[in-house]
PDB file of C-alpha atoms in Angstrom:
ATOM      1  CA  UNK A   1    -139.358  68.018 -46.766  1.00 72.00           C
ATOM      2  CA  UNK A   2    -136.278  66.845 -48.252  1.00 74.00           C
ATOM      3  CA  UNK A   3    -132.767  67.084 -46.105  1.00 82.00           C
ATOM      4  CA  UNK A   4    -129.745  67.724 -48.518  1.00 81.00           C
ATOM      5  CA  UNK A   5    -126.799  68.492 -45.522  1.00 84.00           C
ATOM      6  CA  UNK A   6    -125.035  65.615 -43.990  1.00 89.00           C
ATOM      7  CA  UNK A   7    -125.150  65.968 -40.166  1.00 95.00           C
ATOM      8  CA  UNK A   8    -124.592  63.594 -37.134  1.00 98.00           C
ATOM      9  CA  UNK A   9    -127.684  63.874 -35.088  1.00 98.00           C
ATOM     10  CA  UNK A  10    -128.241  63.495 -31.633  1.00 98.00           C
ATOM     11  CA  UNK A  11    -132.172  62.210 -30.445  1.00 98.00           C
ATOM     12  CA  UNK A  12    -133.271  62.265 -26.786  1.00 98.00           C
ATOM     13  CA  UNK A  13    -136.244  60.118 -25.863  1.00 97.00           C
ATOM     14  CA  UNK A  14    -135.661  58.622 -29.555  1.00 98.00           C
ATOM     15  CA  UNK A  15    -138.015  55.354 -28.233  1.00 98.00           C
ATOM     16  CA  UNK A  16    -141.059  57.886 -27.705  1.00 96.00           C
ATOM     17  CA  UNK A  17    -143.723  59.347 -29.886  1.00 96.00           C
ATOM     18  CA  UNK A  18    -141.958  62.632 -31.318  1.00 97.00           C
ATOM     19  CA  UNK A  19    -138.752  61.071 -30.898  1.00 98.00           C
ATOM     20  CA  UNK A  20    -139.333  58.188 -33.564  1.00 98.00           C
ATOM     21  CA  UNK A  21    -141.035  59.658 -35.750  1.00 98.00           C
ATOM     22  CA  UNK A  22    -137.512  62.201 -36.204  1.00 98.00           C
ATOM     23  CA  UNK A  23    -135.730  59.151 -36.175  1.00 98.00           C
ATOM     24  CA  UNK A  24    -137.425  57.732 -38.924  1.00 98.00           C
ATOM     25  CA  UNK A  25    -137.313  61.079 -40.981  1.00 98.00           C
ATOM     26  CA  UNK A  26    -133.284  61.568 -40.593  1.00 98.00           C
ATOM     27  CA  UNK A  27    -132.733  57.960 -41.419  1.00 98.00           C
ATOM     28  CA  UNK A  28    -134.882  57.592 -44.464  1.00 97.00           C
ATOM     29  CA  UNK A  29    -132.853  61.388 -45.408  1.00 97.00           C
ATOM     30  CA  UNK A  30    -129.639  59.059 -44.866  1.00 96.00           C
ATOM     31  CA  UNK A  31    -128.315  61.080 -41.891  1.00 97.00           C
ATOM     32  CA  UNK A  32    -126.249  59.475 -39.250  1.00 98.00           C
ATOM     33  CA  UNK A  33    -128.326  59.433 -35.587  1.00 98.00           C
ATOM     34  CA  UNK A  34    -127.298  58.611 -32.264  1.00 98.00           C
ATOM     35  CA  UNK A  35    -130.332  58.036 -30.192  1.00 98.00           C
ATOM     36  CA  UNK A  36    -130.778  57.816 -25.998  1.00 98.00           C
ATOM     37  CA  UNK A  37    -134.136  56.463 -24.030  1.00 98.00           C
ATOM     38  CA  UNK A  38    -134.333  54.695 -20.544  1.00 96.00           C
ATOM     39  CA  UNK A  39    -137.885  53.397 -21.735  1.00 96.00           C
ATOM     40  CA  UNK A  40    -139.591  55.132 -19.219  1.00 92.00           C
ATOM     41  CA  UNK A  41    -142.180  56.547 -21.523  1.00 92.00           C
ATOM     42  CA  UNK A  42    -140.622  55.306 -24.303  1.00 94.00           C
ATOM     43  CA  UNK A  43    -141.158  51.567 -26.614  1.00 96.00           C
ATOM     44  CA  UNK A  44    -139.037  49.364 -28.288  1.00 97.00           C
ATOM     45  CA  UNK A  45    -141.779  48.788 -30.491  1.00 97.00           C
ATOM     46  CA  UNK A  46    -141.304  52.053 -31.694  1.00 97.00           C
ATOM     47  CA  UNK A  47    -137.993  51.436 -32.875  1.00 98.00           C
ATOM     48  CA  UNK A  48    -138.905  48.297 -34.160  1.00 98.00           C
ATOM     49  CA  UNK A  49    -141.162  49.658 -36.187  1.00 97.00           C
ATOM     50  CA  UNK A  50    -139.099  52.513 -37.639  1.00 98.00           C
ATOM     51  CA  UNK A  51    -136.281  49.369 -38.552  1.00 98.00           C
ATOM     52  CA  UNK A  52    -139.208  48.090 -40.954  1.00 97.00           C
ATOM     53  CA  UNK A  53    -140.132  51.691 -42.230  1.00 97.00           C
ATOM     54  CA  UNK A  54    -136.686  52.101 -43.445  1.00 98.00           C
ATOM     55  CA  UNK A  55    -135.059  49.067 -44.058  1.00 97.00           C
ATOM     56  CA  UNK A  56    -131.719  46.953 -42.705  1.00 96.00           C
ATOM     57  CA  UNK A  57    -129.208  49.168 -44.844  1.00 97.00           C
ATOM     58  CA  UNK A  58    -130.454  52.691 -43.561  1.00 98.00           C
ATOM     59  CA  UNK A  59    -131.116  51.424 -40.037  1.00 98.00           C
ATOM     60  CA  UNK A  60    -127.308  50.761 -39.832  1.00 98.00           C
ATOM     61  CA  UNK A  61    -127.000  54.247 -39.523  1.00 98.00           C
ATOM     62  CA  UNK A  62    -128.365  54.252 -36.140  1.00 98.00           C
ATOM     63  CA  UNK A  63    -126.794  53.580 -32.952  1.00 98.00           C
ATOM     64  CA  UNK A  64    -128.472  53.683 -29.665  1.00 98.00           C
ATOM     65  CA  UNK A  65    -127.913  54.621 -26.172  1.00 97.00           C
ATOM     66  CA  UNK A  66    -130.075  52.910 -23.812  1.00 97.00           C
ATOM     67  CA  UNK A  67    -129.348  55.057 -20.372  1.00 97.00           C
ATOM     68  CA  UNK A  68    -131.052  58.059 -18.123  1.00 96.00           C
ATOM     69  CA  UNK A  69    -129.989  61.592 -18.720  1.00 97.00           C
ATOM     70  CA  UNK A  70    -130.227  62.470 -15.029  1.00 96.00           C
ATOM     71  CA  UNK A  71    -126.674  60.546 -15.226  1.00 97.00           C
ATOM     72  CA  UNK A  72    -124.436  63.114 -16.624  1.00 98.00           C
ATOM     73  CA  UNK A  73    -122.051  60.109 -18.358  1.00 97.00           C
ATOM     74  CA  UNK A  74    -125.168  59.105 -20.653  1.00 98.00           C
ATOM     75  CA  UNK A  75    -125.279  62.687 -21.964  1.00 98.00           C
ATOM     76  CA  UNK A  76    -121.525  62.962 -22.361  1.00 98.00           C
ATOM     77  CA  UNK A  77    -121.261  59.693 -24.061  1.00 97.00           C
ATOM     78  CA  UNK A  78    -124.146  60.143 -26.392  1.00 98.00           C
ATOM     79  CA  UNK A  79    -122.882  63.689 -27.337  1.00 98.00           C
ATOM     80  CA  UNK A  80    -119.818  62.724 -28.786  1.00 97.00           C
ATOM     81  CA  UNK A  81    -119.297  63.994 -32.458  1.00 97.00           C
ATOM     82  CA  UNK A  82    -122.658  65.268 -32.341  1.00 98.00           C
ATOM     83  CA  UNK A  83    -123.677  68.241 -34.697  1.00 98.00           C
ATOM     84  CA  UNK A  84    -127.016  68.750 -33.621  1.00 98.00           C
ATOM     85  CA  UNK A  85    -129.347  68.036 -30.453  1.00 98.00           C
ATOM     86  CA  UNK A  86    -132.558  67.201 -30.718  1.00 98.00           C
ATOM     87  CA  UNK A  87    -133.905  66.780 -27.161  1.00 98.00           C
ATOM     88  CA  UNK A  88    -137.537  65.252 -26.898  1.00 98.00           C
ATOM     89  CA  UNK A  89    -136.728  63.542 -23.567  1.00 96.00           C
ATOM     90  CA  UNK A  90    -139.203  64.622 -21.158  1.00 94.00           C
ATOM     91  CA  UNK A  91    -141.879  63.234 -18.781  1.00 87.00           C
ATOM     92  CA  UNK A  92    -145.217  64.832 -20.303  1.00 83.00           C
ATOM     93  CA  UNK A  93    -148.382  65.362 -18.855  1.00 83.00           C
ATOM     94  CA  UNK A  94    -149.853  68.361 -16.480  1.00 84.00           C
ATOM     95  CA  UNK A  95    -151.450  65.238 -14.247  1.00 82.00           C
ATOM     96  CA  UNK A  96    -148.591  63.383 -13.922  1.00 88.00           C
ATOM     97  CA  UNK A  97    -146.481  66.602 -13.033  1.00 90.00           C
ATOM     98  CA  UNK A  98    -149.104  67.344 -10.212  1.00 91.00           C
ATOM     99  CA  UNK A  99    -149.032  63.848  -8.745  1.00 91.00           C
ATOM    100  CA  UNK A 100    -145.245  63.753  -8.959  1.00 91.00           C
ATOM    101  CA  UNK A 101    -143.755  66.800  -8.974  1.00 92.00           C
ATOM    102  CA  UNK A 102    -140.043  65.719  -8.189  1.00 95.00           C
ATOM    103  CA  UNK A 103    -139.880  63.351 -10.965  1.00 91.00           C
ATOM    104  CA  UNK A 104    -141.399  65.575 -13.778  1.00 93.00           C
ATOM    105  CA  UNK A 105    -138.311  68.408 -12.501  1.00 94.00           C
ATOM    106  CA  UNK A 106    -135.447  65.845 -12.611  1.00 93.00           C
ATOM    107  CA  UNK A 107    -136.618  64.087 -16.128  1.00 91.00           C
ATOM    108  CA  UNK A 108    -137.104  67.342 -17.541  1.00 95.00           C
ATOM    109  CA  UNK A 109    -135.259  70.307 -15.756  1.00 96.00           C
ATOM    110  CA  UNK A 110    -132.164  68.415 -14.549  1.00 96.00           C
ATOM    111  CA  UNK A 111    -132.090  66.347 -17.900  1.00 97.00           C
ATOM    112  CA  UNK A 112    -131.811  69.481 -20.038  1.00 98.00           C
ATOM    113  CA  UNK A 113    -128.932  70.997 -17.880  1.00 98.00           C
ATOM    114  CA  UNK A 114    -127.097  67.716 -18.305  1.00 98.00           C
ATOM    115  CA  UNK A 115    -127.635  67.687 -21.905  1.00 98.00           C
ATOM    116  CA  UNK A 116    -126.691  71.052 -22.296  1.00 98.00           C
ATOM    117  CA  UNK A 117    -123.432  71.024 -20.215  1.00 98.00           C
ATOM    118  CA  UNK A 118    -122.326  67.387 -22.199  1.00 98.00           C
ATOM    119  CA  UNK A 119    -123.504  69.264 -25.279  1.00 98.00           C
ATOM    120  CA  UNK A 120    -121.089  72.269 -24.461  1.00 98.00           C
ATOM    121  CA  UNK A 121    -118.200  69.891 -24.049  1.00 98.00           C
ATOM    122  CA  UNK A 122    -118.440  68.053 -26.581  1.00 98.00           C
ATOM    123  CA  UNK A 123    -118.762  70.979 -28.779  1.00 98.00           C
ATOM    124  CA  UNK A 124    -121.585  70.600 -30.358  1.00 98.00           C
ATOM    125  CA  UNK A 125    -122.874  73.524 -33.061  1.00 97.00           C
ATOM    126  CA  UNK A 126    -126.885  73.256 -32.657  1.00 98.00           C
ATOM    127  CA  UNK A 127    -128.954  72.126 -29.390  1.00 98.00           C
ATOM    128  CA  UNK A 128    -132.722  72.252 -30.339  1.00 98.00           C
ATOM    129  CA  UNK A 129    -134.911  71.551 -27.273  1.00 98.00           C
ATOM    130  CA  UNK A 130    -139.115  70.617 -26.665  1.00 97.00           C
ATOM    131  CA  UNK A 131    -140.699  73.327 -24.564  1.00 97.00           C
ATOM    132  CA  UNK A 132    -144.587  73.233 -24.682  1.00 95.00           C
ATOM    133  CA  UNK A 133    -147.403  75.659 -24.861  1.00 94.00           C
ATOM    134  CA  UNK A 134    -148.443  75.101 -21.301  1.00 92.00           C
ATOM    135  CA  UNK A 135    -145.814  77.861 -20.495  1.00 95.00           C
ATOM    136  CA  UNK A 136    -148.014  80.327 -21.522  1.00 94.00           C
ATOM    137  CA  UNK A 137    -149.980  79.366 -18.388  1.00 91.00           C
ATOM    138  CA  UNK A 138    -152.870  82.052 -17.338  1.00 89.00           C
ATOM    139  CA  UNK A 139    -152.195  84.767 -20.025  1.00 92.00           C
ATOM    140  CA  UNK A 140    -155.336  85.530 -21.668  1.00 89.00           C
ATOM    141  CA  UNK A 141    -154.228  86.580 -24.762  1.00 93.00           C
ATOM    142  CA  UNK A 142    -155.394  84.648 -28.081  1.00 94.00           C
ATOM    143  CA  UNK A 143    -153.210  83.653 -29.882  1.00 97.00           C
ATOM    144  CA  UNK A 144    -150.456  82.881 -28.015  1.00 96.00           C
ATOM    145  CA  UNK A 145    -147.426  84.955 -28.929  1.00 96.00           C
ATOM    146  CA  UNK A 146    -144.171  84.161 -27.464  1.00 97.00           C
ATOM    147  CA  UNK A 147    -143.012  87.152 -25.834  1.00 95.00           C
ATOM    148  CA  UNK A 148    -146.445  87.637 -23.714  1.00 95.00           C
ATOM    149  CA  UNK A 149    -146.572  84.352 -21.203  1.00 94.00           C
ATOM    150  CA  UNK A 150    -148.282  84.440 -17.810  1.00 92.00           C
ATOM    151  CA  UNK A 151    -147.857  82.550 -14.969  1.00 91.00           C
ATOM    152  CA  UNK A 152    -147.554  78.813 -15.038  1.00 91.00           C
ATOM    153  CA  UNK A 153    -150.259  76.764 -13.882  1.00 87.00           C
ATOM    154  CA  UNK A 154    -148.587  72.899 -12.888  1.00 91.00           C
ATOM    155  CA  UNK A 155    -145.130  71.707 -12.211  1.00 92.00           C
ATOM    156  CA  UNK A 156    -145.022  70.164 -16.026  1.00 93.00           C
ATOM    157  CA  UNK A 157    -145.201  73.917 -17.047  1.00 93.00           C
ATOM    158  CA  UNK A 158    -142.747  75.278 -15.009  1.00 95.00           C
ATOM    159  CA  UNK A 159    -140.386  72.396 -15.971  1.00 96.00           C
ATOM    160  CA  UNK A 160    -141.029  73.814 -19.378  1.00 96.00           C
ATOM    161  CA  UNK A 161    -140.296  76.941 -18.711  1.00 96.00           C
ATOM    162  CA  UNK A 162    -136.593  76.417 -16.912  1.00 97.00           C
ATOM    163  CA  UNK A 163    -135.896  74.284 -20.159  1.00 97.00           C
ATOM    164  CA  UNK A 164    -135.833  77.520 -22.077  1.00 98.00           C
ATOM    165  CA  UNK A 165    -134.097  79.606 -19.300  1.00 98.00           C
ATOM    166  CA  UNK A 166    -130.738  77.057 -19.267  1.00 98.00           C
ATOM    167  CA  UNK A 167    -131.265  76.720 -22.813  1.00 98.00           C
ATOM    168  CA  UNK A 168    -130.868  81.047 -22.920  1.00 97.00           C
ATOM    169  CA  UNK A 169    -128.409  81.393 -20.354  1.00 98.00           C
ATOM    170  CA  UNK A 170    -126.135  78.362 -21.687  1.00 98.00           C
ATOM    171  CA  UNK A 171    -126.576  80.295 -25.328  1.00 98.00           C
ATOM    172  CA  UNK A 172    -125.075  83.431 -23.456  1.00 97.00           C
ATOM    173  CA  UNK A 173    -122.550  81.890 -21.085  1.00 98.00           C
ATOM    174  CA  UNK A 174    -120.729  79.345 -23.303  1.00 97.00           C
ATOM    175  CA  UNK A 175    -121.893  80.221 -26.738  1.00 97.00           C
ATOM    176  CA  UNK A 176    -123.871  76.512 -27.822  1.00 98.00           C
ATOM    177  CA  UNK A 177    -126.749  77.790 -30.849  1.00 98.00           C
ATOM    178  CA  UNK A 178    -130.097  76.976 -28.891  1.00 98.00           C
ATOM    179  CA  UNK A 179    -133.567  76.866 -30.439  1.00 98.00           C
ATOM    180  CA  UNK A 180    -136.604  75.746 -28.387  1.00 98.00           C
ATOM    181  CA  UNK A 181    -139.719  74.601 -29.498  1.00 98.00           C
ATOM    182  CA  UNK A 182    -143.283  75.087 -27.960  1.00 97.00           C
ATOM    183  CA  UNK A 183    -145.493  72.141 -29.103  1.00 97.00           C
ATOM    184  CA  UNK A 184    -149.176  73.037 -28.699  1.00 96.00           C
ATOM    185  CA  UNK A 185    -151.046  69.605 -28.585  1.00 93.00           C
ATOM    186  CA  UNK A 186    -148.588  67.167 -30.970  1.00 96.00           C
ATOM    187  CA  UNK A 187    -150.767  64.024 -32.110  1.00 96.00           C
ATOM    188  CA  UNK A 188    -150.397  61.311 -34.460  1.00 96.00           C
ATOM    189  CA  UNK A 189    -148.834  57.756 -35.493  1.00 96.00           C
ATOM    190  CA  UNK A 190    -147.101  56.512 -32.351  1.00 96.00           C
ATOM    191  CA  UNK A 191    -148.730  58.192 -29.619  1.00 95.00           C
ATOM    192  CA  UNK A 192    -149.394  55.739 -27.341  1.00 93.00           C
ATOM    193  CA  UNK A 193    -153.188  55.379 -26.273  1.00 92.00           C
ATOM    194  CA  UNK A 194    -152.585  53.375 -22.680  1.00 89.00           C
ATOM    195  CA  UNK A 195    -151.716  54.422 -19.747  1.00 75.00           C
ATOM    196  CA  UNK A 196    -153.022  56.704 -17.256  1.00 71.00           C
ATOM    197  CA  UNK A 197    -151.513  59.809 -18.669  1.00 73.00           C
ATOM    198  CA  UNK A 198    -152.184  59.294 -22.531  1.00 80.00           C
ATOM    199  CA  UNK A 199    -153.039  62.291 -24.605  1.00 88.00           C
ATOM    200  CA  UNK A 200    -156.951  63.018 -25.561  1.00 92.00           C
ATOM    201  CA  UNK A 201    -156.598  62.304 -29.422  1.00 95.00           C
ATOM    202  CA  UNK A 202    -154.795  58.289 -28.793  1.00 94.00           C
ATOM    203  CA  UNK A 203    -157.532  58.246 -25.824  1.00 93.00           C
ATOM    204  CA  UNK A 204    -160.448  59.014 -27.621  1.00 95.00           C
ATOM    205  CA  UNK A 205    -158.888  56.878 -31.032  1.00 94.00           C
ATOM    206  CA  UNK A 206    -159.244  53.808 -29.044  1.00 94.00           C
ATOM    207  CA  UNK A 207    -162.443  54.480 -26.888  1.00 94.00           C
ATOM    208  CA  UNK A 208    -164.788  54.630 -30.413  1.00 95.00           C
ATOM    209  CA  UNK A 209    -162.868  52.059 -31.899  1.00 94.00           C
ATOM    210  CA  UNK A 210    -163.771  50.102 -28.797  1.00 93.00           C
ATOM    211  CA  UNK A 211    -167.269  51.851 -28.854  1.00 92.00           C
ATOM    212  CA  UNK A 212    -166.614  53.150 -25.498  1.00 93.00           C
ATOM    213  CA  UNK A 213    -167.680  56.534 -24.341  1.00 93.00           C
ATOM    214  CA  UNK A 214    -164.595  59.281 -24.028  1.00 92.00           C
ATOM    215  CA  UNK A 215    -164.344  61.108 -21.211  1.00 92.00           C
ATOM    216  CA  UNK A 216    -164.569  65.043 -22.051  1.00 93.00           C
ATOM    217  CA  UNK A 217    -163.180  67.010 -19.212  1.00 91.00           C
ATOM    218  CA  UNK A 218    -165.620  70.071 -18.490  1.00 93.00           C
ATOM    219  CA  UNK A 219    -168.318  71.220 -21.071  1.00 94.00           C
ATOM    220  CA  UNK A 220    -165.873  70.364 -24.297  1.00 95.00           C
ATOM    221  CA  UNK A 221    -165.921  74.206 -25.170  1.00 95.00           C
ATOM    222  CA  UNK A 222    -162.006  73.710 -23.851  1.00 94.00           C
ATOM    223  CA  UNK A 223    -159.970  74.567 -27.179  1.00 95.00           C
ATOM    224  CA  UNK A 224    -156.577  73.203 -28.320  1.00 95.00           C
ATOM    225  CA  UNK A 225    -154.176  74.395 -31.209  1.00 96.00           C
ATOM    226  CA  UNK A 226    -153.612  70.667 -32.356  1.00 96.00           C
ATOM    227  CA  UNK A 227    -150.723  69.570 -34.332  1.00 97.00           C
ATOM    228  CA  UNK A 228    -149.709  66.783 -36.735  1.00 97.00           C
ATOM    229  CA  UNK A 229    -146.567  65.157 -35.957  1.00 98.00           C
ATOM    230  CA  UNK A 230    -145.044  65.344 -39.577  1.00 98.00           C
ATOM    231  CA  UNK A 231    -145.540  70.139 -38.734  1.00 98.00           C
ATOM    232  CA  UNK A 232    -143.318  68.796 -35.800  1.00 98.00           C
ATOM    233  CA  UNK A 233    -140.696  67.017 -37.362  1.00 98.00           C
ATOM    234  CA  UNK A 234    -140.636  69.695 -40.501  1.00 98.00           C
ATOM    235  CA  UNK A 235    -139.968  72.569 -37.623  1.00 98.00           C
ATOM    236  CA  UNK A 236    -137.087  70.242 -35.793  1.00 98.00           C
ATOM    237  CA  UNK A 237    -135.283  69.973 -39.156  1.00 98.00           C
ATOM    238  CA  UNK A 238    -135.441  73.391 -39.654  1.00 98.00           C
ATOM    239  CA  UNK A 239    -134.449  74.588 -36.493  1.00 98.00           C
ATOM    240  CA  UNK A 240    -131.499  71.746 -36.840  1.00 97.00           C
ATOM    241  CA  UNK A 241    -130.284  73.238 -40.040  1.00 97.00           C
ATOM    242  CA  UNK A 242    -131.113  76.388 -40.196  1.00 97.00           C
ATOM    243  CA  UNK A 243    -128.556  79.486 -41.352  1.00 95.00           C
ATOM    244  CA  UNK A 244    -130.251  81.844 -40.736  1.00 96.00           C
ATOM    245  CA  UNK A 245    -128.474  83.799 -37.472  1.00 96.00           C
ATOM    246  CA  UNK A 246    -131.191  85.668 -36.447  1.00 96.00           C
ATOM    247  CA  UNK A 247    -133.707  82.894 -35.786  1.00 97.00           C
ATOM    248  CA  UNK A 248    -131.002  81.517 -32.844  1.00 98.00           C
ATOM    249  CA  UNK A 249    -131.012  81.490 -29.591  1.00 97.00           C
ATOM    250  CA  UNK A 250    -135.123  82.058 -29.664  1.00 98.00           C
ATOM    251  CA  UNK A 251    -138.221  79.879 -28.487  1.00 98.00           C
ATOM    252  CA  UNK A 252    -141.027  79.312 -31.310  1.00 98.00           C
ATOM    253  CA  UNK A 253    -144.725  78.372 -31.119  1.00 98.00           C
ATOM    254  CA  UNK A 254    -145.160  74.963 -33.123  1.00 98.00           C
ATOM    255  CA  UNK A 255    -148.823  74.409 -33.780  1.00 98.00           C
ATOM    256  CA  UNK A 256    -151.288  74.527 -37.007  1.00 97.00           C
ATOM    257  CA  UNK A 257    -152.362  77.897 -36.050  1.00 95.00           C
ATOM    258  CA  UNK A 258    -156.321  76.781 -35.786  1.00 96.00           C
ATOM    259  CA  UNK A 259    -158.712  76.320 -32.491  1.00 95.00           C
ATOM    260  CA  UNK A 260    -160.446  73.236 -32.349  1.00 97.00           C
ATOM    261  CA  UNK A 261    -163.067  72.679 -29.125  1.00 97.00           C
ATOM    262  CA  UNK A 262    -163.007  69.179 -27.529  1.00 96.00           C
ATOM    263  CA  UNK A 263    -166.800  68.619 -28.710  1.00 96.00           C
ATOM    264  CA  UNK A 264    -165.951  69.571 -32.359  1.00 97.00           C
ATOM    265  CA  UNK A 265    -162.847  67.075 -31.963  1.00 96.00           C
ATOM    266  CA  UNK A 266    -165.261  64.546 -30.976  1.00 96.00           C
ATOM    267  CA  UNK A 267    -167.466  65.138 -33.726  1.00 95.00           C
ATOM    268  CA  UNK A 268    -164.346  64.773 -36.489  1.00 95.00           C
ATOM    269  CA  UNK A 269    -163.052  61.631 -34.453  1.00 95.00           C
ATOM    270  CA  UNK A 270    -166.307  59.493 -34.564  1.00 95.00           C
ATOM    271  CA  UNK A 271    -167.246  60.746 -38.283  1.00 94.00           C
ATOM    272  CA  UNK A 272    -163.504  59.206 -39.221  1.00 94.00           C
ATOM    273  CA  UNK A 273    -163.802  56.208 -37.316  1.00 94.00           C
ATOM    274  CA  UNK A 274    -167.542  55.377 -36.595  1.00 91.00           C
ATOM    275  CA  UNK A 275    -169.744  57.584 -38.851  1.00 91.00           C
ATOM    276  CA  UNK A 276    -172.982  55.925 -37.894  1.00 89.00           C
ATOM    277  CA  UNK A 277    -172.706  55.271 -34.240  1.00 89.00           C
ATOM    278  CA  UNK A 278    -174.683  56.993 -31.294  1.00 90.00           C
ATOM    279  CA  UNK A 279    -171.985  56.916 -28.961  1.00 92.00           C
ATOM    280  CA  UNK A 280    -171.625  60.147 -27.034  1.00 94.00           C
ATOM    281  CA  UNK A 281    -169.208  61.611 -24.483  1.00 94.00           C
ATOM    282  CA  UNK A 282    -168.934  61.371 -21.024  1.00 96.00           C
ATOM    283  CA  UNK A 283    -168.683  65.022 -18.969  1.00 95.00           C
ATOM    284  CA  UNK A 284    -166.727  65.273 -16.178  1.00 92.00           C
ATOM    285  CA  UNK A 285    -165.078  68.238 -13.837  1.00 91.00           C
ATOM    286  CA  UNK A 286    -162.420  70.215 -15.166  1.00 89.00           C
ATOM    287  CA  UNK A 287    -158.990  69.413 -14.283  1.00 79.00           C
ATOM    288  CA  UNK A 288    -156.841  70.863 -12.720  1.00 76.00           C
ATOM    289  CA  UNK A 289    -153.522  72.763 -14.070  1.00 72.00           C
ATOM    290  CA  UNK A 290    -155.208  72.865 -17.837  1.00 76.00           C
ATOM    291  CA  UNK A 291    -155.662  76.348 -19.278  1.00 80.00           C
ATOM    292  CA  UNK A 292    -159.230  76.884 -20.715  1.00 87.00           C
ATOM    293  CA  UNK A 293    -158.145  77.776 -24.563  1.00 90.00           C
ATOM    294  CA  UNK A 294    -155.181  77.699 -26.752  1.00 91.00           C
ATOM    295  CA  UNK A 295    -153.764  78.976 -29.964  1.00 96.00           C
ATOM    296  CA  UNK A 296    -150.674  79.636 -31.236  1.00 97.00           C
ATOM    297  CA  UNK A 297    -149.457  82.437 -33.631  1.00 98.00           C
ATOM    298  CA  UNK A 298    -146.795  81.214 -35.820  1.00 98.00           C
ATOM    299  CA  UNK A 299    -145.660  83.541 -37.560  1.00 98.00           C
ATOM    300  CA  UNK A 300    -142.113  83.938 -35.445  1.00 98.00           C
ATOM    301  CA  UNK A 301    -141.743  80.472 -37.096  1.00 98.00           C
ATOM    302  CA  UNK A 302    -142.887  80.764 -40.221  1.00 98.00           C
ATOM    303  CA  UNK A 303    -140.380  83.955 -40.755  1.00 97.00           C
ATOM    304  CA  UNK A 304    -137.426  82.452 -38.566  1.00 97.00           C
ATOM    305  CA  UNK A 305    -137.289  79.085 -39.335  1.00 98.00           C
ATOM    306  CA  UNK A 306    -139.160  79.024 -42.819  1.00 97.00           C
ATOM    307  CA  UNK A 307    -141.854  76.498 -41.060  1.00 98.00           C
ATOM    308  CA  UNK A 308    -144.924  75.938 -43.036  1.00 98.00           C
ATOM    309  CA  UNK A 309    -147.120  73.200 -41.481  1.00 98.00           C
ATOM    310  CA  UNK A 310    -148.743  71.209 -44.296  1.00 96.00           C
ATOM    311  CA  UNK A 311    -151.389  69.337 -41.795  1.00 97.00           C
ATOM    312  CA  UNK A 312    -154.439  70.489 -40.400  1.00 96.00           C
ATOM    313  CA  UNK A 313    -156.378  68.492 -37.776  1.00 96.00           C
ATOM    314  CA  UNK A 314    -158.726  66.762 -39.864  1.00 95.00           C
ATOM    315  CA  UNK A 315    -155.903  65.931 -42.407  1.00 96.00           C
ATOM    316  CA  UNK A 316    -153.393  64.635 -39.374  1.00 97.00           C
ATOM    317  CA  UNK A 317    -156.791  62.597 -38.160  1.00 96.00           C
ATOM    318  CA  UNK A 318    -157.321  61.033 -41.604  1.00 95.00           C
ATOM    319  CA  UNK A 319    -153.535  59.579 -41.629  1.00 96.00           C
ATOM    320  CA  UNK A 320    -153.188  58.761 -38.246  1.00 95.00           C
ATOM    321  CA  UNK A 321    -156.433  56.768 -38.298  1.00 94.00           C
ATOM    322  CA  UNK A 322    -154.851  53.984 -40.005  1.00 92.00           C
ATOM    323  CA  UNK A 323    -151.725  53.740 -37.635  1.00 94.00           C
ATOM    324  CA  UNK A 324    -154.771  53.003 -34.978  1.00 94.00           C
ATOM    325  CA  UNK A 325    -156.451  50.747 -36.992  1.00 92.00           C
ATOM    326  CA  UNK A 326    -153.578  48.628 -37.640  1.00 90.00           C
ATOM    327  CA  UNK A 327    -152.159  49.224 -33.728  1.00 91.00           C
ATOM    328  CA  UNK A 328    -155.543  48.200 -31.815  1.00 87.00           C
ATOM    329  CA  UNK A 329    -156.560  45.301 -34.138  1.00 78.00           C
TER     330      UNK A 329
END
């Protein structure tokens, strides 16, 4: 997808997995970008990698602000002169939120209130923000449709639902245009495989590459709608530039629209990384706060934003493996 319009964009969480991929895309398309990060889960190496990929000339269009979004002054400074905010900064992970709900609330809920207020004060036109499939909670229906949610099952899920509620209120009260994107199990290059709260795909990339048996929580029949990073970048850009007024002030599922069990995922990864390996996963107890099955209905995003995901799970895994082979060698 080529970006023909010229805007000044703000990416929060710019040194993180999704933020750095948005930065790479926007710089390659000759946009002007301000990025904010406090490096709580992001890395300088991600910014360095983007700089190497885009080159020194395009890198000059990027301004970095190091700071915490719980500090309103940082948010206010970053929003100066911005046309579109892509708010990606958050403390992810259901288990992390269960272990430390106060920190999750501050980084996810307080931060978005600060960012929304700063955006309003600086007359930012469009505010696109990351939500999560976790807001669907215990609602049993598949596929998940945006207007049918259940009871949230973790502090993380509650914080993401709060983000949606605050965005709706700010849109009605202050007139700022908002679009929320409910991400479903995003994966791809620059997703960190290390740390206590690493996501399943980078964890398993690392384990299988090092001939270690990965852990599966439960029986392996838990299923997810895995979404490759380039699909997510597409959704953010479309949300940032859409001129469809009916698409505004809504939330959309961002996924591929297909369901894969953890057992299937393990077999896919092993076939790509080590097809002759006899490695088998180790099964352990189900994890607190996890939903059993997840599958997105993406028809609203298709109709409202023109979202058209190009990469299914196996496509994304085959692309991501090259990055992990280089990163882990």
